[in-house]
Amino acid sequence: MKYILVTGGVISGVGKGVIASSFGTILKCSNIHVTSIKIDPYINIDAGTFSPYEHGEVYVLDDGGEVDLDLGNYERFLDITLHRDNNITTGKIYQHVISKERRGDFLGKTVQVVPHITDAIQEWVEKVANQPVTEDGTKPQVCIVELGGTIGDIEGMPFVEAFRQFQFRVKKENFVCAHVSMVPQPRTTGEPKTKPTQASVRELRGLGLSPDLIVCRSENPIGQAVKDKISNFCHVAPEQVLCIHDLPSIYRVPILMQSQGILEFFNDRLQLNIPMPPPRKFMYKWKDLAERADTLCKDVTIALVGKYTKLEDSYASVTKALQHAALAAGLRLKIKYIEAANLEDVTRSADPVSYHEAWQQFCKSDGVIVPGGFGKRGVDGKIEACKWCRETKKPFLGICLGLQTAVIEFSRNVLNLTGANTTEIDPDAEHAIVIDMPEYNPGMMGSTMRLGKRTTVFAYDNSVLKQLYGNKERIEERHRHRYEVNPKYVPQLEVAGMKFVGRDEENIRMEILELDDHPYFVATQYHPEYLSRPLKPSPPFFGLILASVGKLHSYLARGCRLTPRQLSDVESDDEIPETVMKDNIVISNEMLTEGKSKSVGSSS
Ligand code: GLN
């Protein structure tokens, strides 16, 4: 097993996670099996209790682990499936060591940070690094370990010490330390400043770790002279300095790194035996993606009606999933973050400006997404959003709480059940449309959330989502919720036109809803955003984007087989005769090649 430790210097938030994931991407493109570990030196056991305001979204894994959102970057970039143990926190390590102490495993010895905590860290890293992260169960060859925070933080010290020892434990040819630093370019002089980098490298060395790579983040490109200066002052060879300036899209990062010889460096230093030079088509998928991302000219505007809209990271995976979908449709994504509470009637009298501004932004968008959330605040605004989308036939995607608000709105305004609500907000609701259905967890106390990967079975053949998912009978997606649609009301809702087209295997839990007579009114109890990948957009998101530009039915009519380029040329749904649309929801490929589909356009 080879390890790449990624540390940060100077300040946090310079994109250490993207740098670390990009290392993985390059190695993965060379057929190396890569895994990753994110270390968060805070005391919390996991991210489950975090406020999205403070840390951004809580990312959910297949196994139900609630982890730091950086793990999402690794899963998306490397297309792997991580486990909860791939996220290490100080809390987890201490909990582990303390429970050993309680069991008497230390035989009466004094339990200390060095060696007990540092040993526990090393053992944890070694164990997790060897766990397969792909479906075929292959053992990874390289593990990228990202140490959160910056070098010098008190909290990070035991981890730095653990890796100081670890480099000798696993031997030199199996361990690389990459230090991500920042090179500021103050406007006054315009000259890049290397002093902060020098200081942080010195600090790292003082703690016993020598960087094998220094990755300099900067706003603008850094010239050779500055690179040489860093190499000189930080005591590394020039090829050990990588300069990554701000780029138009993150897809460019691995490409820029590769142009600076990073693969050759890893190959040599970690003895990876990758045949050199890399093939001509090396990383072409990423190059194509980056090229497409930079040359989009048509826009699609999506309103995101949420509660934590002040911090965009609160909806990191939703935003990424929208980006993947827009890119696959050849469109440039514009997201309008709308504070749900501003759509509420109470805001109209209290703060008319915010109210009207929010509605203006909202109405101008091409499509709407109501993401997940917890608690009372903003729920009424989300219900308003659902109502407006239903009535005006605006493309709509509701996720988790977004599904629940759509059902409440429909019950109140179509079924006339005025007292309809979720018991999360009103435990004594007259019509408890959304109720607490705790999952039965034998032997588990307190865990009442339904978390992680679960199966959804399609109940209707003509479902739009079923087609978007490639006509599979069943799919698996990740969950994070406590409440769900009350099965008692399902027959009534369905008769009135709200179809629950996807359900769990027991046919008790409603997973997907679709509205009859609406271009795209879809909601899922699961969170499709967690499994979206740059080259594999999530179907519900892709449907929303296509419907927002009026191309969903053209796409479905062609059996969901159009490339981004074909999509941009295809005619819009209004141009397809109504009858053809109904009869040809799925036209087979053979029909297309035989030219029988002339009536639905000829540009396929
Ligand atoms: N609060 C709702 C529930 O617990 C929705 C959760 C969510 O949107 N993630 O069911």
Coordinates of C-alpha atoms and ligand atoms in Angstrom, one line a residue:
M1 CA 0.0 0.0 0.0
K2 CA 1.2 3.4 -1.0
Y3 CA 0.2 6.5 0.9
I4 CA 0.0 10.2 -0.2
L5 CA -0.5 12.4 2.8
V6 CA -1.9 15.9 1.9
T7 CA -1.4 18.6 4.5
G8 CA -2.3 22.3 4.4
G9 CA -0.4 25.4 5.2
V10 CA -1.0 29.1 5.6
I11 CA -4.8 29.2 5.5
S12 CA -7.6 26.6 5.1
G13 CA -10.1 26.8 2.3
V14 CA -7.5 26.9 -0.6
G15 CA -8.9 23.7 -2.1
K16 CA -6.8 21.1 -0.5
G17 CA -9.6 18.6 -1.1
V18 CA -9.7 19.3 -4.8
I19 CA -5.9 19.0 -5.0
A20 CA -6.0 15.6 -3.1
S21 CA -8.9 14.3 -5.3
S22 CA -7.0 15.4 -8.4
F23 CA -4.0 13.3 -7.4
G24 CA -6.3 10.4 -7.2
T25 CA -7.9 11.2 -10.5
I26 CA -4.6 11.2 -12.3
L27 CA -3.6 7.9 -10.7
K28 CA -7.0 6.4 -11.4
C29 CA -6.6 7.3 -15.1
S30 CA -3.4 5.3 -15.1
N31 CA -5.4 2.2 -13.9
I32 CA -4.2 2.5 -10.3
H33 CA -6.8 1.6 -7.7
V34 CA -7.2 4.6 -5.3
T35 CA -8.9 5.0 -2.0
S36 CA -8.9 8.0 0.3
I37 CA -9.2 8.9 4.0
K38 CA -10.2 12.3 5.3
I39 CA -9.1 13.3 8.8
D40 CA -11.0 16.0 10.6
P41 CA -9.3 16.9 13.8
Y42 CA -12.4 18.0 15.6
I43 CA -13.8 16.2 18.7
N44 CA -17.2 15.3 17.1
I45 CA -17.6 11.6 16.4
D46 CA -19.1 12.3 13.0
A47 CA -20.7 15.1 11.0
G48 CA -24.3 13.8 11.8
T49 CA -25.0 16.6 14.3
F50 CA -23.4 19.4 12.4
S51 CA -25.3 22.5 11.5
P52 CA -25.1 23.1 7.8
Y53 CA -24.5 26.7 8.6
E54 CA -21.2 26.0 10.2
H55 CA -19.8 23.1 8.2
G56 CA -21.8 22.9 5.0
E57 CA -23.8 19.8 4.1
V58 CA -23.6 16.5 5.9
Y59 CA -22.6 14.0 3.3
V60 CA -24.1 10.5 3.5
L61 CA -22.4 7.3 2.4
D62 CA -23.8 3.9 1.3
D63 CA -23.3 2.4 4.7
G64 CA -25.2 5.3 6.3
G65 CA -22.1 7.1 7.6
E66 CA -22.8 10.8 8.0
V67 CA -19.5 12.4 7.1
D68 CA -17.6 15.5 6.1
L69 CA -18.6 16.9 2.7
D70 CA -15.0 16.4 1.4
L71 CA -15.7 12.7 1.1
G72 CA -18.2 13.6 -1.5
N73 CA -15.4 15.2 -3.6
Y74 CA -13.4 11.9 -3.4
E75 CA -16.4 9.8 -4.4
R76 CA -17.3 12.1 -7.3
F77 CA -13.8 12.5 -8.6
L78 CA -12.7 8.9 -8.2
D79 CA -16.1 7.2 -8.7
I80 CA -15.6 5.1 -5.6
T81 CA -17.8 4.1 -2.6
L82 CA -16.3 5.1 0.7
H83 CA -17.2 3.8 4.2
R84 CA -17.8 5.6 7.4
D85 CA -14.4 4.7 8.7
N86 CA -12.8 6.6 5.8
N87 CA -13.6 9.7 7.8
I88 CA -11.4 9.9 10.9
T89 CA -12.1 12.4 13.7
T90 CA -10.3 13.0 17.0
G91 CA -13.6 12.0 18.6
K92 CA -13.6 8.6 16.9
I93 CA -9.9 7.9 17.8
Y94 CA -10.4 8.9 21.4
Q95 CA -13.6 6.9 21.7
H96 CA -11.8 3.8 20.4
V97 CA -8.8 4.2 22.7
I98 CA -11.0 5.0 25.8
S99 CA -13.2 2.0 25.2
K100 CA -10.1 -0.2 25.0
E101 CA -8.9 1.3 28.3
R102 CA -12.2 0.6 29.9
R103 CA -11.9 -3.0 28.8
G104 CA -8.5 -3.2 30.5
D105 CA -6.7 -3.8 27.2
F106 CA -3.8 -1.6 28.3
L107 CA -3.0 -3.8 31.3
G108 CA -2.8 -1.0 33.8
K109 CA -0.4 1.2 31.8
T110 CA -0.8 5.0 31.7
V111 CA -2.7 5.7 28.4
Q112 CA -1.2 8.7 26.6
V113 CA -1.4 10.7 23.4
V114 CA 2.0 9.2 22.4
P115 CA 2.1 6.3 21.9
H116 CA -1.5 5.2 22.4
I117 CA -3.4 7.8 20.4
T118 CA -0.8 8.0 17.7
D119 CA -0.7 4.2 17.4
A120 CA -4.4 4.0 17.1
I121 CA -4.3 6.6 14.3
Q122 CA -1.7 4.6 12.4
E123 CA -3.6 1.3 12.8
W124 CA -6.8 2.9 11.7
V125 CA -5.3 4.4 8.6
E126 CA -3.6 1.1 7.7
K127 CA -6.8 -0.9 8.2
V128 CA -9.1 1.4 6.3
A129 CA -6.6 1.9 3.4
N130 CA -6.8 -1.7 2.6
Q131 CA -10.6 -1.9 2.4
P132 CA -12.0 -2.2 -1.2
V133 CA -14.0 0.8 -2.4
T134 CA -15.2 -0.5 -5.7
E135 CA -17.9 -3.0 -6.5
D136 CA -15.5 -5.6 -7.8
G137 CA -13.8 -5.7 -4.4
T138 CA -10.3 -5.0 -5.6
K139 CA -7.8 -4.0 -2.9
P140 CA -6.7 -0.4 -3.4
Q141 CA -3.0 0.3 -4.3
V142 CA -2.8 4.0 -3.3
C143 CA -4.4 5.7 -0.3
I144 CA -4.7 9.5 -0.3
V145 CA -5.0 10.8 3.2
E146 CA -6.1 14.4 3.6
L147 CA -5.4 16.0 7.0
G148 CA -7.9 18.7 7.7
G149 CA -7.0 22.1 9.1
T150 CA -3.6 23.7 8.7
I151 CA -0.2 22.6 10.0
G152 CA 0.4 24.1 13.5
D153 CA -3.2 23.7 14.7
I154 CA -3.2 22.3 18.2
E155 CA -5.9 19.8 17.3
G156 CA -3.9 18.4 14.4
M157 CA -0.8 17.7 16.4
P158 CA -1.4 14.0 17.3
F159 CA -2.1 13.3 13.7
V160 CA 1.0 15.0 12.4
E161 CA 3.0 13.1 15.0
A162 CA 1.3 9.8 14.0
F163 CA 2.4 10.4 10.4
R164 CA 5.9 11.3 11.4
Q165 CA 6.1 7.8 12.8
F166 CA 4.1 6.3 10.0
Q167 CA 6.6 7.3 7.3
F168 CA 9.2 5.0 8.9
R169 CA 6.6 2.2 9.6
V170 CA 5.7 2.0 5.9
K171 CA 9.1 2.9 4.4
K172 CA 10.1 5.8 2.2
E173 CA 9.0 4.3 -1.2
N174 CA 5.5 3.9 0.1
F175 CA 4.9 7.4 1.6
V176 CA 4.7 10.8 0.0
C177 CA 3.9 14.1 1.8
A178 CA 2.3 16.8 -0.3
H179 CA 1.9 20.2 1.3
V180 CA -0.7 22.5 -0.1
S181 CA 0.2 26.1 0.5
M182 CA -0.9 29.5 -0.7
V183 CA 1.1 32.1 -2.6
P184 CA -0.7 35.5 -2.2
Q185 CA -0.4 38.1 -4.9
P186 CA -1.1 41.4 -3.2
R187 CA -2.6 44.0 -5.5
T188 CA -0.2 46.7 -4.4
T189 CA 2.9 45.0 -5.8
G190 CA 1.3 42.4 -8.0
E191 CA 4.2 40.2 -7.1
P192 CA 3.7 36.7 -5.7
K193 CA 4.8 36.3 -2.1
T194 CA 6.5 33.1 -1.1
K195 CA 7.1 33.9 2.6
P196 CA 4.0 32.3 4.0
T197 CA 4.8 29.1 2.1
Q198 CA 8.4 29.2 3.5
A199 CA 7.1 29.6 7.0
S200 CA 4.6 26.8 6.8
V201 CA 7.1 24.4 5.2
R202 CA 9.5 25.2 8.1
E203 CA 6.8 24.5 10.6
L204 CA 6.0 21.1 8.9
R205 CA 9.7 20.2 8.9
G206 CA 9.9 21.2 12.6
L207 CA 7.3 18.6 13.3
G208 CA 9.3 16.0 11.5
L209 CA 7.6 15.8 8.1
S210 CA 9.4 16.9 5.0
P211 CA 7.3 17.7 2.0
D212 CA 8.0 15.7 -1.1
L213 CA 5.7 18.0 -3.0
I214 CA 4.8 21.6 -2.5
V215 CA 1.5 22.6 -4.2
C216 CA 1.2 26.4 -4.4
R217 CA -2.3 27.7 -4.8
S218 CA -2.5 31.2 -6.2
E219 CA -5.0 33.4 -7.9
N220 CA -3.0 33.9 -11.1
P221 CA -0.4 31.7 -12.7
I222 CA 3.1 31.7 -11.0
G223 CA 6.2 32.1 -13.2
Q224 CA 9.3 30.0 -13.3
A225 CA 11.3 32.5 -11.2
V226 CA 8.9 32.2 -8.3
K227 CA 8.8 28.5 -8.6
D228 CA 12.6 28.4 -8.5
K229 CA 12.6 30.6 -5.5
I230 CA 10.2 28.3 -3.6
S231 CA 12.3 25.3 -4.6
N232 CA 15.4 27.1 -3.3
F233 CA 14.0 28.4 0.0
C234 CA 12.0 25.4 0.8
H235 CA 14.7 22.9 0.0
V236 CA 13.0 20.8 -2.6
A237 CA 13.9 20.2 -6.3
P238 CA 12.0 22.4 -8.9
E239 CA 10.0 19.4 -10.1
Q240 CA 8.7 19.0 -6.5
V241 CA 6.9 22.4 -6.8
L242 CA 3.4 22.4 -8.4
C243 CA 1.7 25.6 -9.1
I244 CA -2.1 25.5 -9.4
H245 CA -3.8 28.9 -10.0
D246 CA -7.5 29.5 -10.0
L247 CA -9.2 27.8 -12.9
P248 CA -12.5 28.2 -14.7
S249 CA -13.6 24.7 -13.6
I250 CA -12.3 22.1 -11.1
Y251 CA -12.1 19.6 -14.0
R252 CA -9.0 21.6 -15.2
V253 CA -7.1 20.9 -12.0
P254 CA -5.9 17.3 -12.8
I255 CA -5.1 18.4 -16.3
L256 CA -2.9 21.3 -15.1
M257 CA -1.2 19.0 -12.6
Q258 CA -0.5 16.5 -15.2
S259 CA 1.1 19.1 -17.5
Q260 CA 3.6 19.7 -14.6
G261 CA 4.7 16.1 -14.6
I262 CA 2.9 14.8 -11.4
L263 CA 2.3 11.3 -12.8
E264 CA 6.0 10.9 -13.5
F265 CA 6.8 12.1 -10.1
F266 CA 4.5 9.7 -8.3
N267 CA 5.5 6.8 -10.5
D268 CA 9.2 7.4 -9.7
R269 CA 8.9 8.2 -6.0
L270 CA 6.3 5.5 -5.1
Q271 CA 7.6 2.9 -7.6
L272 CA 4.2 2.4 -9.1
N273 CA 5.5 0.8 -12.4
I274 CA 3.1 2.8 -14.6
P275 CA 4.3 2.4 -18.2
M276 CA 5.7 5.7 -19.4
P277 CA 5.1 8.0 -21.3
P278 CA 1.3 7.9 -20.7
P279 CA -0.8 7.0 -23.8
R280 CA -1.8 9.8 -26.1
K281 CA -5.4 9.6 -25.0
F282 CA -4.5 9.9 -21.4
M283 CA -7.2 11.7 -19.4
Y284 CA -9.1 12.5 -22.6
K285 CA -12.5 12.2 -20.8
W286 CA -11.4 14.9 -18.3
K287 CA -10.1 17.0 -21.1
D288 CA -13.3 16.7 -22.9
L289 CA -15.3 17.5 -19.8
A290 CA -13.2 20.6 -19.0
E291 CA -13.5 21.7 -22.6
R292 CA -17.2 21.4 -22.6
A293 CA -17.5 23.1 -19.2
D294 CA -15.6 26.1 -20.5
T295 CA -17.4 26.5 -23.8
L296 CA -21.1 26.4 -22.8
C297 CA -23.1 29.2 -24.2
K298 CA -26.8 28.5 -23.4
D299 CA -28.0 29.0 -19.8
V300 CA -30.4 27.2 -17.6
T301 CA -31.6 28.9 -14.4
I302 CA -32.6 26.8 -11.4
A303 CA -34.1 28.2 -8.3
L304 CA -33.0 26.4 -5.2
V305 CA -35.5 27.1 -2.4
G306 CA -33.7 26.3 0.8
K307 CA -33.1 27.3 4.3
Y308 CA -29.3 27.6 4.6
T309 CA -28.9 29.6 1.4
K310 CA -26.3 32.0 3.0
L311 CA -23.6 29.3 2.9
E312 CA -23.5 27.6 -0.5
D313 CA -21.7 24.6 0.9
S314 CA -24.8 23.7 2.7
Y315 CA -26.1 22.4 -0.6
A316 CA -22.8 21.2 -2.0
S317 CA -23.9 17.9 -3.4
V318 CA -27.2 19.3 -4.8
T319 CA -25.2 22.1 -6.5
K320 CA -22.7 19.6 -8.0
A321 CA -25.5 17.2 -9.1
L322 CA -27.2 20.2 -10.9
Q323 CA -23.8 21.0 -12.5
H324 CA -23.3 17.5 -13.7
A325 CA -26.7 17.4 -15.2
A326 CA -26.5 20.8 -16.9
L327 CA -23.1 19.9 -18.3
A328 CA -24.5 16.6 -19.7
A329 CA -27.2 18.6 -21.4
G330 CA -24.7 21.1 -22.8
L331 CA -26.0 24.0 -20.6
R332 CA -24.4 26.6 -18.4
L333 CA -26.0 26.4 -14.9
K334 CA -27.2 29.4 -13.0
I335 CA -28.4 28.8 -9.5
K336 CA -30.6 31.3 -7.7
Y337 CA -30.5 30.6 -4.0
I338 CA -33.8 31.5 -2.6
E339 CA -34.5 31.7 1.2
A340 CA -37.7 29.7 1.6
A341 CA -38.9 31.9 4.4
N342 CA -38.9 34.9 2.0
L343 CA -41.6 33.3 -0.1
E344 CA -44.0 33.2 2.9
D345 CA -46.9 35.4 3.4
V346 CA -45.7 36.6 6.8
T347 CA -42.6 38.1 5.1
R348 CA -44.9 40.1 2.8
S349 CA -45.9 42.4 5.6
A350 CA -42.8 42.2 7.7
D351 CA -40.3 42.7 4.8
P352 CA -42.0 43.4 1.5
V353 CA -38.7 43.9 -0.3
S354 CA -37.3 40.5 0.5
Y355 CA -40.7 38.9 -0.3
H356 CA -41.0 40.5 -3.7
E357 CA -37.4 40.0 -4.6
A358 CA -37.6 36.3 -3.7
W359 CA -40.7 35.8 -5.7
Q360 CA -39.3 37.7 -8.7
Q361 CA -36.1 35.5 -8.7
F362 CA -38.2 32.4 -8.2
C363 CA -40.7 33.1 -11.0
K364 CA -37.9 34.0 -13.5
S365 CA -36.2 30.6 -13.1
D366 CA -36.6 27.8 -15.6
G367 CA -36.9 25.1 -13.0
V368 CA -37.2 24.7 -9.3
I369 CA -35.5 22.4 -6.7
V370 CA -36.6 22.1 -3.1
P371 CA -33.9 20.2 -1.3
G372 CA -33.8 18.4 2.0
G373 CA -34.0 20.1 5.4
F374 CA -35.0 19.8 9.0
G375 CA -37.2 21.7 11.4
K376 CA -40.0 24.2 11.0
R377 CA -38.4 27.3 9.6
G378 CA -39.0 27.8 5.9
V379 CA -41.4 24.9 5.5
D380 CA -44.3 27.2 4.6
G381 CA -42.2 28.9 2.0
K382 CA -41.3 25.5 0.5
I383 CA -45.0 24.6 0.4
E384 CA -45.7 27.8 -1.5
A385 CA -42.9 26.9 -4.0
C386 CA -44.5 23.5 -4.5
K387 CA -47.9 25.0 -5.1
W388 CA -46.7 27.5 -7.6
C389 CA -44.8 24.8 -9.5
R390 CA -47.8 22.5 -9.6
E391 CA -50.2 25.2 -10.7
T392 CA -48.0 26.9 -13.3
K393 CA -46.5 23.6 -14.6
K394 CA -43.0 24.8 -13.8
P395 CA -40.4 21.9 -13.7
F396 CA -39.9 20.8 -10.1
L397 CA -37.7 18.4 -8.2
G398 CA -38.3 17.9 -4.5
I399 CA -35.8 16.0 -2.4
C400 CA -36.6 14.4 1.0
L401 CA -38.3 17.4 2.8
G402 CA -39.0 18.7 -0.7
L403 CA -41.1 15.5 -1.3
Q404 CA -42.9 15.9 2.0
T405 CA -43.8 19.6 1.3
A406 CA -45.1 18.6 -2.1
V407 CA -47.4 16.0 -0.6
I408 CA -48.6 18.4 2.2
E409 CA -49.4 21.1 -0.4
F410 CA -51.3 18.7 -2.6
S411 CA -53.3 17.3 0.3
R412 CA -54.2 20.8 1.5
N413 CA -55.0 22.3 -1.9
V414 CA -56.2 19.5 -4.1
L415 CA -57.7 17.0 -1.6
N416 CA -58.9 20.0 0.6
L417 CA -57.4 18.5 3.7
T418 CA -56.7 21.8 5.3
G419 CA -55.2 20.4 8.5
A420 CA -52.6 18.3 6.5
N421 CA -49.1 18.5 7.9
T422 CA -46.0 16.6 8.9
T423 CA -45.8 15.4 12.5
E424 CA -42.2 16.8 12.5
I425 CA -43.9 20.3 12.7
D426 CA -47.3 19.6 14.2
P427 CA -47.4 16.3 16.2
D428 CA -51.1 16.7 16.6
A429 CA -51.9 17.5 12.9
E430 CA -55.5 16.8 12.0
H431 CA -54.3 15.0 8.9
A432 CA -50.9 13.5 9.6
I433 CA -49.9 13.2 5.9
V434 CA -46.2 12.8 6.8
I435 CA -45.4 10.7 9.8
D436 CA -42.5 9.4 11.8
M437 CA -41.9 5.8 10.7
P438 CA -38.8 4.8 12.6
E439 CA -36.8 2.0 11.1
Y440 CA -36.6 -1.2 13.0
N441 CA -33.0 -1.5 14.0
P442 CA -32.7 -4.6 16.2
G443 CA -30.2 -4.1 19.0
M444 CA -29.7 -0.4 18.1
M445 CA -30.8 2.2 20.6
G446 CA -31.4 5.7 19.6
S447 CA -30.7 5.5 15.9
T448 CA -34.1 6.6 14.5
M449 CA -32.9 8.1 11.2
R450 CA -33.2 6.0 8.1
L451 CA -29.7 6.3 6.7
G452 CA -27.7 5.1 3.7
K453 CA -28.4 3.0 0.7
R454 CA -31.9 1.4 0.3
T455 CA -33.7 -0.1 -2.7
T456 CA -36.6 1.6 -4.5
V457 CA -38.8 -0.6 -6.7
F458 CA -40.7 1.1 -9.6
A459 CA -44.5 0.5 -9.3
Y460 CA -45.5 2.1 -12.6
D461 CA -44.2 1.3 -16.1
N462 CA -44.9 4.7 -17.6
S463 CA -43.0 6.6 -14.9
V464 CA -40.7 9.3 -16.2
L465 CA -38.0 8.6 -13.6
K466 CA -38.1 4.9 -14.5
Q467 CA -37.2 5.8 -18.1
L468 CA -34.5 8.2 -16.9
Y469 CA -33.0 5.5 -14.8
G470 CA -32.7 3.3 -17.9
N471 CA -36.0 1.4 -17.4
K472 CA -34.5 -0.5 -14.4
E473 CA -37.0 -2.3 -12.2
R474 CA -35.2 -1.3 -9.1
I475 CA -32.6 1.3 -8.1
E476 CA -30.5 2.0 -5.0
E477 CA -30.1 5.5 -3.6
R478 CA -29.0 7.0 -0.3
H479 CA -31.3 8.2 2.4
R480 CA -31.3 10.5 5.4
H481 CA -34.7 11.1 7.0
R482 CA -36.9 10.2 9.8
Y483 CA -40.4 11.1 8.5
E484 CA -42.3 9.8 5.4
V485 CA -45.6 9.7 3.6
N486 CA -48.4 8.2 5.6
P487 CA -49.4 5.1 3.7
K488 CA -53.0 5.6 4.8
Y489 CA -53.4 8.6 2.5
V490 CA -51.7 7.1 -0.6
P491 CA -54.9 5.8 -2.3
Q492 CA -56.6 9.2 -2.0
L493 CA -53.5 11.1 -3.3
E494 CA -53.1 8.7 -6.2
V495 CA -56.7 9.0 -7.4
A496 CA -56.3 12.7 -7.4
G497 CA -53.2 12.5 -9.7
M498 CA -50.2 12.3 -7.4
K499 CA -48.6 8.9 -8.3
F500 CA -46.1 7.2 -6.0
V501 CA -44.2 5.5 -8.8
G502 CA -41.4 4.2 -6.6
R503 CA -41.7 2.4 -3.3
D504 CA -39.5 0.4 -0.9
E505 CA -39.4 -3.4 -1.2
E506 CA -42.2 -3.8 1.3
N507 CA -44.4 -1.3 -0.5
I508 CA -44.9 0.7 2.7
R509 CA -42.5 3.6 2.2
M510 CA -43.1 6.0 -0.7
E511 CA -39.9 6.8 -2.4
I512 CA -40.7 8.7 -5.7
L513 CA -43.7 10.7 -6.6
E514 CA -44.8 12.1 -10.0
L515 CA -47.7 14.3 -10.8
D516 CA -50.0 13.5 -13.7
D517 CA -50.5 16.2 -16.3
H518 CA -47.4 18.1 -15.5
P519 CA -44.2 18.4 -17.7
Y520 CA -42.0 17.4 -14.7
F521 CA -43.2 17.4 -11.1
V522 CA -41.0 14.8 -9.5
A523 CA -39.9 14.3 -5.9
T524 CA -37.8 11.6 -4.1
Q525 CA -37.7 10.6 -0.5
Y526 CA -34.1 9.6 -1.0
H527 CA -31.2 12.0 -1.8
P528 CA -30.2 11.4 -5.5
E529 CA -27.5 14.1 -5.2
Y530 CA -25.1 11.8 -3.4
L531 CA -24.6 9.4 -6.2
S532 CA -24.3 12.0 -9.0
R533 CA -20.9 11.9 -10.8
P534 CA -19.4 14.3 -13.4
L535 CA -19.7 11.7 -16.1
K536 CA -22.8 10.0 -14.7
P537 CA -25.4 12.7 -13.8
S538 CA -28.2 11.7 -11.4
P539 CA -31.4 10.9 -13.4
P540 CA -33.8 13.0 -11.4
F541 CA -31.5 16.0 -11.8
F542 CA -31.0 15.4 -15.5
G543 CA -34.8 15.2 -15.9
L544 CA -35.2 18.5 -14.1
I545 CA -32.6 20.2 -16.3
L546 CA -34.0 18.8 -19.6
A547 CA -37.6 19.7 -18.6
S548 CA -36.4 23.2 -17.7
V549 CA -35.3 23.8 -21.2
G550 CA -38.2 21.9 -22.7
K551 CA -36.3 19.0 -24.0
L552 CA -37.3 16.2 -21.7
H553 CA -39.8 14.6 -23.9
S554 CA -37.7 14.8 -27.0
Y555 CA -35.0 13.0 -25.0
L556 CA -37.4 10.3 -23.7
A557 CA -38.8 9.8 -27.1
R558 CA -35.4 8.9 -28.3
G559 CA -35.0 6.3 -25.6
C560 CA -32.7 8.5 -23.5
R561 CA -29.9 8.1 -25.9
L562 CA -28.7 11.6 -26.9
T563 CA -25.2 13.0 -26.4
P564 CA -24.8 16.6 -25.2
R565 CA -24.2 17.8 -28.7
Q566 CA -27.3 16.0 -30.1
L567 CA -29.3 17.4 -27.2
S568 CA -28.4 21.0 -28.0
D569 CA -29.7 20.4 -31.6
V570 CA -32.8 18.5 -30.8
E571 CA -36.1 20.3 -31.2
S572 CA -38.0 21.3 -28.1
D573 CA -40.9 19.4 -26.7
D574 CA -43.5 21.9 -28.0
E575 CA -42.5 21.0 -31.5
I576 CA -43.4 17.3 -31.1
P577 CA -47.0 16.5 -32.0
E578 CA -49.0 15.6 -28.9
T579 CA -49.9 12.2 -30.3
V580 CA -46.4 11.2 -31.1
M581 CA -45.3 12.1 -27.6
K582 CA -47.9 9.9 -26.0
D583 CA -47.3 6.9 -28.2
N584 CA -43.6 7.1 -28.4
I585 CA -42.4 7.6 -24.9
V586 CA -39.8 5.0 -25.6
I587 CA -38.7 4.6 -29.2
S588 CA -36.3 1.8 -29.7
N589 CA -32.9 2.4 -31.2
E590 CA -33.8 0.2 -34.2
M591 CA -36.7 2.5 -35.0
L592 CA -34.4 5.5 -35.0
T593 CA -31.9 3.9 -37.4
E594 CA -34.7 2.8 -39.7
G595 CA -35.8 6.4 -39.8
K596 CA -39.3 5.6 -38.6
S597 CA -39.1 8.3 -36.0
K598 CA -39.2 11.1 -38.7
S599 CA -42.3 12.4 -37.0
V600 CA -40.4 13.3 -33.8
G601 CA -37.7 15.2 -35.6
S602 CA -34.8 14.2 -37.8
S603 CA -31.7 15.5 -36.0
S604 CA -31.0 12.4 -33.9
Ligands
GLN1 N1 -36.9 16.4 8.2 C1 -37.3 15.5 7.3 C2 -37.2 14.1 7.8 O1 -36.5 13.9 8.8 C3 -36.5 15.5 6.0 C4 -35.1 15.2 6.1 C5 -34.3 15.6 4.9 O2 -34.8 16.4 4.1 N2 -33.1 15.1 4.8 O3 -37.8 13.1 7.3

